[in-house]
Amino acid sequence: MDDLEKLKQEKNALIIAHYYQEPEIQDVADYVGDSLGMALYAKKQKCRIAVVAGVRFMAETIKVLNPDKKILLPDSNAGCSLADSCTPEVFSYFLSKHPGAFVMTYVNSSLEIKALSDVICTSSNALKIASQIPADRQIVFGPDQHLGRFIMKKLGRPLILFPGNCFVHMSFSAKEMVRLKERFPDAAIIAHPECEESVLSHAEFVGSTSQLLKYTKESPKKKFIVMTEAGIIHQMKKLNPDKEYIVGPDLEGCSCNECPHMKLNTLEKVTDCLEREEPEMIVKPALAKAAMKPLQKMVEMTGSPA
Ligand code: 13P
Ligand code: SF4
C-alpha cells in the first residue's frame, strides 16, 4: 500500500476530485465526477475527512451538505473566476431590478450568492429544475449567462440572465472549431453549456462534464472535438481508449482551455493537506443555514438524495 493510501486509512479520509483535475490526482481519487456527483458522493460517505480536489465553491457546497465532516481544499486559492466575479453587492443590485422573480443560481457561485437564491442548479440538472418553475413566474438566472441562454432556448421561455461567464469556456474559438471539423468531418463536436452560443450551435451534444463523458461512451462515433476543460479527456480515454479525443481549440496563442484555478491543486498538495488536515473549509453557521435552503430546494425538485 502506498503512503497516500495509508494516510487515507489512518485518517478515515476520502479524496473527491473533479474531472478538470490533473490526471495523477484523478487516479488516486476515490471518486471523480462533476459538481453534483461530488456533492452527492460526499453526502453518502461515512468518512471523517473529505479532500475536495476541485475549487472553493465545490468544497463550500460539500461542507454545507456535510457539516460534521472535515472538508479540506488542497489549495485555498483555488477559486473560480465565474463565481468570484458575481459579488453579493452586484447580484443584490441585479435582483433589485427584478423584484418578485424566482432566483435560480448555478452552483458555480459563492455561498453568499446561494443565500440570495431560491434554488441552486448544476449543469446536470438545470433544465429539469427550470422546467418546474411556474410559467407565470419570471426567472432570474445567474451567474453564467451561457448556461442560462442554453436552458432558455431548450425551454422556450425567457430567463433574465445575469451577465457572468467562465473565461476558460469563453476562450474556445468557434472559428477554429469549425475549421477543425472540416479537417475531421467524422468527429462529433461535444460542448459544455458554459461555452458561447456560437460554439453550442455547432455541437452535436451539449452537457455537463459527466453527461459529456457518458455521451462519448455511448455514441457510435470514434472521434470527438471536446469543447470543455481538457482534464476530462483523461477519463474519456480511460473509459474508451480506442476512441480519439481532440482538445477544443482556443483563441490563438491563449492556451486557456485549462482552468488555472483547478490546476492549482497538485498531488503533492493533496497529500500535504491530508497530513496537516488543512486548509480546512470553514463556513459560518448562519451562512451555511441560508445557503442550505436553496440547496434543499434543488434536492426537492430533482429527487436527488443529497
Ligand atoms: P460540471 O458540473 O459540468 O462538472 O461543471 C463544473 C465547472 O466548473 C464547469 O466549468
Ligand atoms: Fe470556474 Fe470556469 Fe474554472 Fe469551471 S472552468 S472552475 S467555471 S473558471
GROMACS .gro file of C-alpha atoms and ligand atoms in nm:
model
  324
    1MET     CA    1   0.000   0.000   0.000
    2ASP     CA    2   0.146   0.341  -0.085
    3ASP     CA    3   0.186   0.630   0.161
    4LEU     CA    4  -0.121   0.824   0.048
    5GLU     CA    5  -0.342   0.515   0.077
    6LYS     CA    6  -0.205   0.451   0.430
    7LEU     CA    7  -0.268   0.812   0.528
    8LYS     CA    8  -0.625   0.793   0.396
    9GLN     CA    9  -0.692   0.480   0.602
   10GLU     CA   10  -0.531   0.618   0.919
   11LYS     CA   11  -0.736   0.934   0.896
   12ASN     CA   12  -1.056   0.777   0.762
   13ALA     CA   13  -1.037   1.011   0.466
   14LEU     CA   14  -1.156   1.011   0.106
   15ILE     CA   15  -1.040   1.207  -0.196
   16ILE     CA   16  -1.316   1.352  -0.415
   17ALA     CA   17  -1.197   1.501  -0.743
   18HIS     CA   18  -1.346   1.698  -1.030
   19TYR     CA   19  -1.286   1.590  -1.391
   20TYR     CA   20  -1.073   1.900  -1.451
   21GLN     CA   21  -0.804   1.789  -1.207
   22GLU     CA   22  -0.461   1.669  -1.319
   23PRO     CA   23  -0.471   1.301  -1.429
   24GLU     CA   24  -0.244   1.197  -1.139
   25ILE     CA   25  -0.496   1.340  -0.890
   26GLN     CA   26  -0.790   1.174  -1.068
   27ASP     CA   27  -0.603   0.842  -1.046
   28VAL     CA   28  -0.570   0.849  -0.666
   29ALA     CA   29  -0.923   0.978  -0.603
   30ASP     CA   30  -1.195   0.761  -0.451
   31TYR     CA   31  -1.445   0.941  -0.670
   32VAL     CA   32  -1.413   1.157  -0.982
   33GLY     CA   33  -1.718   1.344  -1.106
   34ASP     CA   34  -1.899   1.666  -1.185
   35SER     CA   35  -2.003   1.920  -0.920
   36LEU     CA   36  -2.333   1.746  -0.848
   37GLY     CA   37  -2.179   1.400  -0.837
   38MET     CA   38  -1.906   1.516  -0.598
   39ALA     CA   39  -2.163   1.660  -0.353
   40LEU     CA   40  -2.389   1.354  -0.369
   41TYR     CA   41  -2.096   1.116  -0.322
   42ALA     CA   42  -1.963   1.311  -0.022
   43LYS     CA   43  -2.304   1.305   0.144
   44LYS     CA   44  -2.332   0.927   0.114
   45GLN     CA   45  -1.990   0.852   0.270
   46LYS     CA   46  -1.917   0.782   0.635
   47CYS     CA   47  -1.563   0.925   0.631
   48ARG     CA   48  -1.424   1.174   0.885
   49ILE     CA   49  -1.235   1.380   0.625
   50ALA     CA   50  -1.304   1.458   0.259
   51VAL     CA   51  -1.029   1.614   0.049
   52VAL     CA   52  -1.203   1.809  -0.226
   53ALA     CA   53  -0.972   1.824  -0.525
   54GLY     CA   54  -1.161   2.095  -0.707
   55VAL     CA   55  -1.232   2.462  -0.645
   56ARG     CA   56  -1.366   2.658  -0.349
   57PHE     CA   57  -1.736   2.664  -0.443
   58MET     CA   58  -1.730   2.283  -0.463
   59ALA     CA   59  -1.568   2.249  -0.119
   60GLU     CA   60  -1.812   2.506   0.027
   61THR     CA   61  -2.116   2.323  -0.110
   62ILE     CA   62  -1.985   1.991   0.020
   63LYS     CA   63  -1.922   2.146   0.363
   64VAL     CA   64  -2.278   2.284   0.382
   65LEU     CA   65  -2.417   1.941   0.295
   66ASN     CA   66  -2.173   1.766   0.533
   67PRO     CA   67  -2.140   1.988   0.842
   68ASP     CA   68  -1.994   1.708   1.055
   69LYS     CA   69  -1.712   1.615   0.817
   70LYS     CA   70  -1.378   1.790   0.793
   71ILE     CA   71  -1.356   1.925   0.438
   72LEU     CA   72  -1.009   2.006   0.305
   73LEU     CA   73  -0.926   2.208  -0.008
   74PRO     CA   74  -0.563   2.135  -0.112
   75ASP     CA   75  -0.500   2.495  -0.229
   76SER     CA   76  -0.706   2.762  -0.055
   77ASN     CA   77  -0.653   2.993  -0.354
   78ALA     CA   78  -0.840   2.760  -0.589
   79GLY     CA   79  -1.131   2.988  -0.670
   80CYS     CA   80  -1.343   3.017  -0.983
   81SER     CA   81  -1.346   3.334  -1.190
   82LEU     CA   82  -1.715   3.287  -1.273
   83ALA     CA   83  -1.811   3.251  -0.905
   84ASP     CA   84  -1.574   3.523  -0.787
   85SER     CA   85  -1.694   3.780  -1.041
   86CYS     CA   86  -2.051   3.767  -0.911
   87THR     CA   87  -2.026   3.954  -0.580
   88PRO     CA   88  -2.319   3.979  -0.336
   89GLU     CA   89  -2.332   4.359  -0.392
   90VAL     CA   90  -2.360   4.330  -0.771
   91PHE     CA   91  -2.601   4.036  -0.754
   92SER     CA   92  -2.825   4.210  -0.497
   93TYR     CA   93  -2.837   4.518  -0.720
   94PHE     CA   94  -2.927   4.298  -1.021
   95LEU     CA   95  -3.203   4.127  -0.819
   96SER     CA   96  -3.339   4.462  -0.703
   97LYS     CA   97  -3.416   4.539  -1.070
   98HIS     CA   98  -3.634   4.226  -1.094
   99PRO     CA   99  -3.846   4.214  -0.779
  100GLY     CA  100  -4.060   3.903  -0.737
  101ALA     CA  101  -3.859   3.693  -0.983
  102PHE     CA  102  -3.767   3.335  -0.895
  103VAL     CA  103  -3.389   3.324  -0.848
  104MET     CA  104  -3.223   3.018  -0.998
  105THR     CA  105  -2.849   3.007  -0.936
  106TYR     CA  106  -2.574   2.792  -1.081
  107VAL     CA  107  -2.372   2.604  -0.821
  108ASN     CA  108  -2.059   2.785  -0.951
  109SER     CA  109  -2.125   3.069  -0.708
  110SER     CA  110  -2.027   3.171  -0.356
  111LEU     CA  111  -2.237   3.080  -0.053
  112GLU     CA  112  -2.338   3.447  -0.020
  113ILE     CA  113  -2.490   3.432  -0.371
  114LYS     CA  114  -2.655   3.098  -0.295
  115ALA     CA  115  -2.809   3.253   0.016
  116LEU     CA  116  -2.979   3.514  -0.209
  117SER     CA  117  -3.131   3.243  -0.429
  118ASP     CA  118  -3.450   3.035  -0.439
  119VAL     CA  119  -3.292   2.726  -0.592
  120ILE     CA  120  -2.944   2.604  -0.689
  121CYS     CA  121  -2.876   2.401  -1.001
  122THR     CA  122  -2.580   2.235  -1.167
  123SER     CA  123  -2.521   2.194  -1.537
  124SER     CA  124  -2.654   1.837  -1.498
  125ASN     CA  125  -2.993   1.929  -1.356
  126ALA     CA  126  -3.056   2.292  -1.467
  127LEU     CA  127  -3.312   2.202  -1.734
  128LYS     CA  128  -3.505   1.967  -1.504
  129ILE     CA  129  -3.529   2.239  -1.239
  130ALA     CA  130  -3.615   2.528  -1.473
  131SER     CA  131  -3.894   2.326  -1.637
  132GLN     CA  132  -4.074   2.300  -1.299
  133ILE     CA  133  -4.090   2.675  -1.230
  134PRO     CA  134  -4.447   2.802  -1.285
  135ALA     CA  135  -4.490   2.964  -1.627
  136ASP     CA  136  -4.629   3.288  -1.480
  137ARG     CA  137  -4.317   3.348  -1.269
  138GLN     CA  138  -4.021   3.543  -1.409
  139ILE     CA  139  -3.688   3.364  -1.362
  140VAL     CA  140  -3.355   3.530  -1.292
  141PHE     CA  141  -3.066   3.302  -1.383
  142GLY     CA  142  -2.707   3.361  -1.274
  143PRO     CA  143  -2.417   3.385  -1.279
  144ASP     CA  144  -2.337   3.205  -1.609
  145GLN     CA  145  -2.522   3.368  -1.898
  146HIS     CA  146  -2.429   3.097  -2.149
  147LEU     CA  147  -2.572   2.811  -1.944
  148GLY     CA  148  -2.876   3.034  -1.884
  149ARG     CA  149  -2.919   3.105  -2.256
  150PHE     CA  150  -2.886   2.735  -2.335
  151ILE     CA  151  -3.165   2.648  -2.088
  152MET     CA  152  -3.378   2.937  -2.212
  153LYS     CA  153  -3.363   2.802  -2.570
  154LYS     CA  154  -3.434   2.444  -2.462
  155LEU     CA  155  -3.729   2.555  -2.251
  156GLY     CA  156  -3.865   2.805  -2.498
  157ARG     CA  157  -3.931   3.066  -2.232
  158PRO     CA  158  -3.740   3.382  -2.141
  159LEU     CA  159  -3.497   3.396  -1.850
  160ILE     CA  160  -3.342   3.714  -1.712
  161LEU     CA  161  -2.970   3.646  -1.746
  162PHE     CA  162  -2.703   3.778  -1.513
  163PRO     CA  163  -2.411   3.869  -1.746
  164GLY     CA  164  -2.144   3.639  -1.596
  165ASN     CA  165  -1.925   3.391  -1.779
  166CYS     CA  166  -1.637   3.145  -1.742
  167PHE     CA  167  -1.327   3.273  -1.919
  168VAL     CA  168  -1.200   2.918  -1.978
  169HIS     CA  169  -1.509   2.823  -2.178
  170MET     CA  170  -1.526   3.169  -2.339
  171SER     CA  171  -1.174   3.121  -2.472
  172PHE     CA  172  -1.277   2.849  -2.717
  173SER     CA  173  -1.280   2.971  -3.074
  174ALA     CA  174  -1.590   2.880  -3.278
  175LYS     CA  175  -1.400   2.970  -3.597
  176GLU     CA  176  -1.110   2.734  -3.523
  177MET     CA  177  -1.355   2.467  -3.411
  178VAL     CA  178  -1.538   2.480  -3.746
  179ARG     CA  179  -1.201   2.455  -3.926
  180LEU     CA  180  -1.114   2.151  -3.717
  181LYS     CA  181  -1.448   1.992  -3.801
  182GLU     CA  182  -1.371   2.045  -4.173
  183ARG     CA  183  -1.042   1.858  -4.125
  184PHE     CA  184  -1.214   1.579  -3.926
  185PRO     CA  185  -1.569   1.558  -4.066
  186ASP     CA  186  -1.632   1.227  -3.888
  187ALA     CA  187  -1.566   1.384  -3.543
  188ALA     CA  188  -1.856   1.486  -3.317
  189ILE     CA  189  -1.837   1.829  -3.153
  190ILE     CA  190  -1.937   1.799  -2.787
  191ALA     CA  191  -1.954   2.107  -2.562
  192HIS     CA  192  -2.014   2.222  -2.205
  193PRO     CA  193  -2.306   2.470  -2.179
  194GLU     CA  194  -2.070   2.736  -2.038
  195CYS     CA  195  -1.940   2.779  -2.396
  196GLU     CA  196  -2.069   3.066  -2.609
  197GLU     CA  197  -2.374   3.018  -2.829
  198SER     CA  198  -2.153   3.031  -3.142
  199VAL     CA  199  -1.987   2.710  -3.016
  200LEU     CA  200  -2.301   2.544  -2.879
  201SER     CA  201  -2.495   2.594  -3.203
  202HIS     CA  202  -2.245   2.368  -3.385
  203ALA     CA  203  -2.233   2.099  -3.118
  204GLU     CA  204  -2.380   1.755  -3.171
  205PHE     CA  205  -2.421   1.725  -2.795
  206VAL     CA  206  -2.420   1.979  -2.510
  207GLY     CA  207  -2.398   1.867  -2.147
  208SER     CA  208  -2.231   1.878  -1.808
  209THR     CA  209  -1.893   1.709  -1.773
  210SER     CA  210  -2.048   1.378  -1.664
  211GLN     CA  211  -2.304   1.394  -1.945
  212LEU     CA  212  -2.025   1.458  -2.199
  213LEU     CA  213  -1.834   1.160  -2.066
  214LYS     CA  214  -2.141   0.938  -2.090
  215TYR     CA  215  -2.204   1.060  -2.444
  216THR     CA  216  -1.854   0.966  -2.563
  217LYS     CA  217  -1.905   0.619  -2.418
  218GLU     CA  218  -2.246   0.559  -2.572
  219SER     CA  219  -2.201   0.732  -2.909
  220PRO     CA  220  -2.108   0.514  -3.206
  221LYS     CA  221  -1.871   0.795  -3.312
  222LYS     CA  222  -1.499   0.723  -3.283
  223LYS     CA  223  -1.369   1.080  -3.273
  224PHE     CA  224  -1.471   1.383  -3.062
  225ILE     CA  225  -1.381   1.753  -3.059
  226VAL     CA  226  -1.406   1.827  -2.686
  227MET     CA  227  -1.520   2.183  -2.606
  228THR     CA  228  -1.458   2.189  -2.234
  229GLU     CA  229  -1.161   2.190  -1.999
  230ALA     CA  230  -0.904   1.940  -2.124
  231GLY     CA  231  -0.878   1.750  -1.791
  232ILE     CA  232  -1.188   1.545  -1.869
  233ILE     CA  233  -1.015   1.378  -2.163
  234HIS     CA  234  -0.825   1.162  -1.911
  235GLN     CA  235  -1.149   0.987  -1.805
  236MET     CA  236  -1.272   0.971  -2.166
  237LYS     CA  237  -0.954   0.786  -2.263
  238LYS     CA  238  -0.984   0.554  -1.964
  239LEU     CA  239  -1.344   0.471  -2.048
  240ASN     CA  240  -1.288   0.428  -2.422
  241PRO     CA  241  -0.918   0.400  -2.508
  242ASP     CA  242  -0.990   0.312  -2.870
  243LYS     CA  243  -1.165   0.644  -2.940
  244GLU     CA  244  -0.992   0.971  -3.030
  245TYR     CA  245  -1.038   1.298  -2.841
  246ILE     CA  246  -0.932   1.632  -2.987
  247VAL     CA  247  -0.884   1.918  -2.740
  248GLY     CA  248  -1.114   2.207  -2.833
  249PRO     CA  249  -0.920   2.490  -2.998
  250ASP     CA  250  -0.890   2.818  -2.810
  251LEU     CA  251  -0.805   3.165  -2.930
  252GLU     CA  252  -0.464   3.174  -3.095
  253GLY     CA  253  -0.173   3.167  -2.851
  254CYS     CA  254  -0.403   3.170  -2.548
  255SER     CA  255  -0.384   2.808  -2.419
  256CYS     CA  256  -0.671   2.887  -2.184
  257ASN     CA  257  -0.859   2.562  -2.223
  258GLU     CA  258  -0.704   2.454  -1.893
  259CYS     CA  259  -0.864   2.607  -1.585
  260PRO     CA  260  -0.585   2.774  -1.385
  261HIS     CA  261  -0.793   2.756  -1.067
  262MET     CA  262  -0.848   2.381  -1.094
  263LYS     CA  263  -0.485   2.332  -1.186
  264LEU     CA  264  -0.362   2.500  -0.864
  265ASN     CA  265  -0.414   2.163  -0.697
  266THR     CA  266  -0.126   1.917  -0.727
  267LEU     CA  267  -0.081   1.563  -0.600
  268GLU     CA  268   0.175   1.697  -0.353
  269LYS     CA  269  -0.075   1.949  -0.216
  270VAL     CA  270  -0.341   1.677  -0.189
  271THR     CA  271  -0.107   1.462   0.025
  272ASP     CA  272   0.021   1.757   0.223
  273CYS     CA  273  -0.325   1.889   0.313
  274LEU     CA  274  -0.428   1.545   0.436
  275GLU     CA  275  -0.115   1.516   0.650
  276ARG     CA  276  -0.170   1.859   0.807
  277GLU     CA  277  -0.551   1.849   0.793
  278GLU     CA  278  -0.556   2.199   0.647
  279PRO     CA  279  -0.653   2.421   0.472
  280GLU     CA  280  -0.993   2.333   0.615
  281MET     CA  281  -1.314   2.473   0.468
  282ILE     CA  282  -1.484   2.666   0.745
  283VAL     CA  283  -1.830   2.806   0.683
  284LYS     CA  284  -2.016   3.046   0.912
  285PRO     CA  285  -2.322   2.863   1.054
  286ALA     CA  286  -2.568   3.141   0.960
  287LEU     CA  287  -2.439   3.146   0.602
  288ALA     CA  288  -2.449   2.766   0.582
  289LYS     CA  289  -2.811   2.772   0.702
  290ALA     CA  290  -2.909   3.036   0.445
  291ALA     CA  291  -2.733   2.852   0.159
  292MET     CA  292  -2.881   2.518   0.267
  293LYS     CA  293  -3.236   2.634   0.185
  294PRO     CA  294  -3.191   2.668  -0.196
  295LEU     CA  295  -2.972   2.355  -0.197
  296GLN     CA  296  -3.256   2.165  -0.031
  297LYS     CA  297  -3.493   2.310  -0.289
  298MET     CA  298  -3.267   2.164  -0.560
  299VAL     CA  299  -3.293   1.824  -0.393
  300GLU     CA  300  -3.671   1.859  -0.367
  301MET     CA  301  -3.702   1.948  -0.736
  302THR     CA  302  -3.471   1.676  -0.866
  303GLY     CA  303  -3.530   1.392  -0.624
  304SER     CA  304  -3.153   1.359  -0.566
  305PRO     CA  305  -3.079   1.217  -0.221
  306ALA     CA  306  -2.833   1.495  -0.120
  30713P     P1  307  -1.971   2.041  -1.419
  30713P     O1  308  -2.066   2.049  -1.304
  30713P     O2  309  -2.037   2.014  -1.551
  30713P     O3  310  -1.862   1.943  -1.391
  30713P     O4  311  -1.905   2.185  -1.438
  30713P     C1  312  -1.821   2.241  -1.343
  30713P     C2  313  -1.742   2.352  -1.395
  30713P     O5  314  -1.674   2.419  -1.324
  30713P     C3  315  -1.752   2.381  -1.537
  30713P     O6  316  -1.666   2.484  -1.567
  308SF4    FE1  317  -1.479   2.824  -1.278
  308SF4    FE2  318  -1.456   2.811  -1.541
  308SF4    FE3  319  -1.270   2.700  -1.388
  308SF4    FE4  320  -1.515   2.590  -1.406
  308SF4     S1  321  -1.363   2.608  -1.569
  308SF4     S2  322  -1.396   2.625  -1.219
  308SF4     S3  323  -1.644   2.776  -1.423
  308SF4     S4  324  -1.318   2.921  -1.401
   0.00000   0.00000   0.00000
